[in-house]
């Protein structure tokens, strides 16, 4: 496996490990507990989304599921009129800060559908004359119950509120806003209260509640009691395990991984020299990958660090990586250019050295071989770098070497010796000029 494949494999393993660990540890799933009737839409919804569910087996056990309508009242705490159409209501303990202590005689005069009234302990006087077949529920330990249960003039039925019952006496004002679905049904789209346990009414202002679309989780609601009338739930009653934060954290690590892989692919490692020049750049790719994973982890799991700090750090890491890629590419280009220049500037001496060595090896006599060896060594140990200022002397050396080569090939020792002396002298002149140029 070459260096690139090995590095890319390591980078991908780092990202996969980060993703696997994050997926196991990260869990933002949450839900509002649902209390509802058996066979209702709310039960079906809770089971479908794996929400904790409690079934109301006795409908009277949760009298809190009532119809929210307004009462007319006086500042002395007297309920003077009920304006709704519900069959079951609870007298509130207080309305807008006014403690309710009395129910007037004509409070339920127009309540034609009323069948059950629940009275809180705050009420000490109950003068209302309900219609026939209306049951009034009171707490057995109150003076009001004790007095009215013995009063033979009372015409309505008085019952006690069992300890097992939960009655919501505190929702006096309507803590919901809603949209009309039709003339008779509504969708509750917002909750204004602060209770952890919220009772969805069967009706509001005489309209049946058939849908819920408010964000219960955002309101801090822990339990929601839903009546049978609700047949649609679009509100946020649960959240998934993985949310947008998880996706952004993974994206931070993923972008760093992509940059690191691109970084490695951009490196040229086809020669030992370039491998050596670029070796630190592999380390940079690893650093970018690890740093991106760390920043992604901080974004996911360290709530104390503001998001914008992670964003800035990630952008800086990416920018530094890109700059490193550009610098590495520029460095390789510069080095390649220098290599090319060196090849051009050393071509003359390298070529002349090869020719001199070939001539030495081809010499037929010992005298000529000694002479060519002397020329060969003079060329071999001369300054290898050429320069525009050396063109004139190098042309003379080139021509002189041709004359020397012809004399050696003709086995003319005297001519070869004289041309060799001139050639060595010219090489010496060139070397002295090279020193001056440096």
PDB file of N, CA and C in Angstrom, residues 5 19 30 32 69 79 97-98 140 151 159 169 212 225 239 293 306 320-321 325 343 348 350 389 391 400 412 423:
ATOM      1  N   UNK A   5      -2.597   5.939  -0.234  1.00  0.00           N
ATOM      2  CA  UNK A   5      -3.674   5.039   0.170  1.00  0.00           C
ATOM      3  C   UNK A   5      -3.678   4.812   1.670  1.00  0.00           C
ATOM      4  N   UNK A  19     -17.805   9.171  13.937  1.00  0.00           N
ATOM      5  CA  UNK A  19     -19.232   9.051  13.641  1.00  0.00           C
ATOM      6  C   UNK A  19     -19.898   7.953  14.444  1.00  0.00           C
ATOM      7  N   UNK A  30     -36.798  12.834  23.287  1.00  0.00           N
ATOM      8  CA  UNK A  30     -37.590  13.274  24.438  1.00  0.00           C
ATOM      9  C   UNK A  30     -39.055  13.214  24.048  1.00  0.00           C
ATOM     10  N   UNK A  32     -43.352  14.017  25.623  1.00  0.00           N
ATOM     11  CA  UNK A  32     -44.326  14.381  26.649  1.00  0.00           C
ATOM     12  C   UNK A  32     -45.163  13.139  26.946  1.00  0.00           C
ATOM     13  N   UNK A  69     -64.726  27.509  29.322  1.00  0.00           N
ATOM     14  CA  UNK A  69     -65.551  28.643  28.939  1.00  0.00           C
ATOM     15  C   UNK A  69     -65.472  29.684  30.045  1.00  0.00           C
ATOM     16  N   UNK A  79     -69.212  33.923  41.686  1.00  0.00           N
ATOM     17  CA  UNK A  79     -69.562  33.532  40.322  1.00  0.00           C
ATOM     18  C   UNK A  79     -71.027  33.911  40.110  1.00  0.00           C
ATOM     19  N   UNK A  97     -56.587  36.243  39.643  1.00  0.00           N
ATOM     20  CA  UNK A  97     -56.145  36.681  40.960  1.00  0.00           C
ATOM     21  C   UNK A  97     -57.241  36.865  41.981  1.00  0.00           C
ATOM     22  N   UNK A  98     -58.498  36.740  41.558  1.00  0.00           N
ATOM     23  CA  UNK A  98     -59.630  36.886  42.483  1.00  0.00           C
ATOM     24  C   UNK A  98     -60.020  35.505  42.997  1.00  0.00           C
ATOM     25  N   UNK A 140     -65.873  15.968  50.909  1.00  0.00           N
ATOM     26  CA  UNK A 140     -66.625  15.531  52.087  1.00  0.00           C
ATOM     27  C   UNK A 140     -66.198  16.238  53.362  1.00  0.00           C
ATOM     28  N   UNK A 151     -79.295  19.869  54.458  1.00  0.00           N
ATOM     29  CA  UNK A 151     -80.345  20.860  54.186  1.00  0.00           C
ATOM     30  C   UNK A 151     -81.418  20.225  53.302  1.00  0.00           C
ATOM     31  N   UNK A 159     -72.926  14.975  45.743  1.00  0.00           N
ATOM     32  CA  UNK A 159     -72.039  13.822  45.820  1.00  0.00           C
ATOM     33  C   UNK A 159     -70.663  14.264  46.311  1.00  0.00           C
ATOM     34  N   UNK A 169     -59.092  22.488  39.244  1.00  0.00           N
ATOM     35  CA  UNK A 169     -59.816  23.684  39.689  1.00  0.00           C
ATOM     36  C   UNK A 169     -59.041  24.957  39.386  1.00  0.00           C
ATOM     37  N   UNK A 212     -54.537  19.196  17.841  1.00  0.00           N
ATOM     38  CA  UNK A 212     -53.514  19.842  18.672  1.00  0.00           C
ATOM     39  C   UNK A 212     -52.298  20.082  17.792  1.00  0.00           C
ATOM     40  N   UNK A 225     -52.833  15.543  29.028  1.00  0.00           N
ATOM     41  CA  UNK A 225     -54.034  14.715  29.103  1.00  0.00           C
ATOM     42  C   UNK A 225     -54.929  15.095  27.924  1.00  0.00           C
ATOM     43  N   UNK A 239     -39.374  14.316  20.364  1.00  0.00           N
ATOM     44  CA  UNK A 239     -38.244  14.706  19.520  1.00  0.00           C
ATOM     45  C   UNK A 239     -37.427  13.470  19.184  1.00  0.00           C
ATOM     46  N   UNK A 293     -12.683  16.520  13.948  1.00  0.00           N
ATOM     47  CA  UNK A 293     -13.444  15.580  14.789  1.00  0.00           C
ATOM     48  C   UNK A 293     -13.607  16.131  16.203  1.00  0.00           C
ATOM     49  N   UNK A 306     -20.001  28.181  23.205  1.00  0.00           N
ATOM     50  CA  UNK A 306     -20.965  28.749  22.251  1.00  0.00           C
ATOM     51  C   UNK A 306     -20.747  28.200  20.838  1.00  0.00           C
ATOM     52  N   UNK A 320      -6.639  27.117   7.154  1.00  0.00           N
ATOM     53  CA  UNK A 320      -5.227  26.770   7.296  1.00  0.00           C
ATOM     54  C   UNK A 320      -4.879  25.547   6.455  1.00  0.00           C
ATOM     55  N   UNK A 321      -5.806  24.582   6.408  1.00  0.00           N
ATOM     56  CA  UNK A 321      -5.563  23.392   5.600  1.00  0.00           C
ATOM     57  C   UNK A 321      -5.478  23.752   4.119  1.00  0.00           C
ATOM     58  N   UNK A 325      -2.335  23.391   1.547  1.00  0.00           N
ATOM     59  CA  UNK A 325      -2.381  22.719   0.246  1.00  0.00           C
ATOM     60  C   UNK A 325      -1.772  23.613  -0.833  1.00  0.00           C
ATOM     61  N   UNK A 343      19.078  21.270 -14.319  1.00  0.00           N
ATOM     62  CA  UNK A 343      19.327  20.373 -15.443  1.00  0.00           C
ATOM     63  C   UNK A 343      19.868  21.138 -16.650  1.00  0.00           C
ATOM     64  N   UNK A 348      25.752  21.210 -20.032  1.00  0.00           N
ATOM     65  CA  UNK A 348      27.013  21.321 -20.798  1.00  0.00           C
ATOM     66  C   UNK A 348      28.101  20.446 -20.194  1.00  0.00           C
ATOM     67  N   UNK A 350      27.826  18.017 -17.924  1.00  0.00           N
ATOM     68  CA  UNK A 350      27.444  16.602 -17.867  1.00  0.00           C
ATOM     69  C   UNK A 350      27.671  15.930 -19.222  1.00  0.00           C
ATOM     70  N   UNK A 389      27.076  34.226 -19.026  1.00  0.00           N
ATOM     71  CA  UNK A 389      28.387  34.875 -19.155  1.00  0.00           C
ATOM     72  C   UNK A 389      29.481  33.903 -19.587  1.00  0.00           C
ATOM     73  N   UNK A 391      29.075  31.599 -22.030  1.00  0.00           N
ATOM     74  CA  UNK A 391      28.764  31.057 -23.351  1.00  0.00           C
ATOM     75  C   UNK A 391      29.989  31.074 -24.271  1.00  0.00           C
ATOM     76  N   UNK A 400      37.184  23.057 -29.043  1.00  0.00           N
ATOM     77  CA  UNK A 400      38.478  22.459 -28.725  1.00  0.00           C
ATOM     78  C   UNK A 400      38.371  20.970 -28.471  1.00  0.00           C
ATOM     79  N   UNK A 412      46.946  10.761 -33.610  1.00  0.00           N
ATOM     80  CA  UNK A 412      48.018  11.773 -33.757  1.00  0.00           C
ATOM     81  C   UNK A 412      48.321  12.312 -32.368  1.00  0.00           C
ATOM     82  N   UNK A 423      42.725  22.764 -24.338  1.00  0.00           N
ATOM     83  CA  UNK A 423      41.413  22.444 -23.775  1.00  0.00           C
ATOM     84  C   UNK A 423      41.420  22.565 -22.248  1.00  0.00           C
TER      85      UNK A 423
END
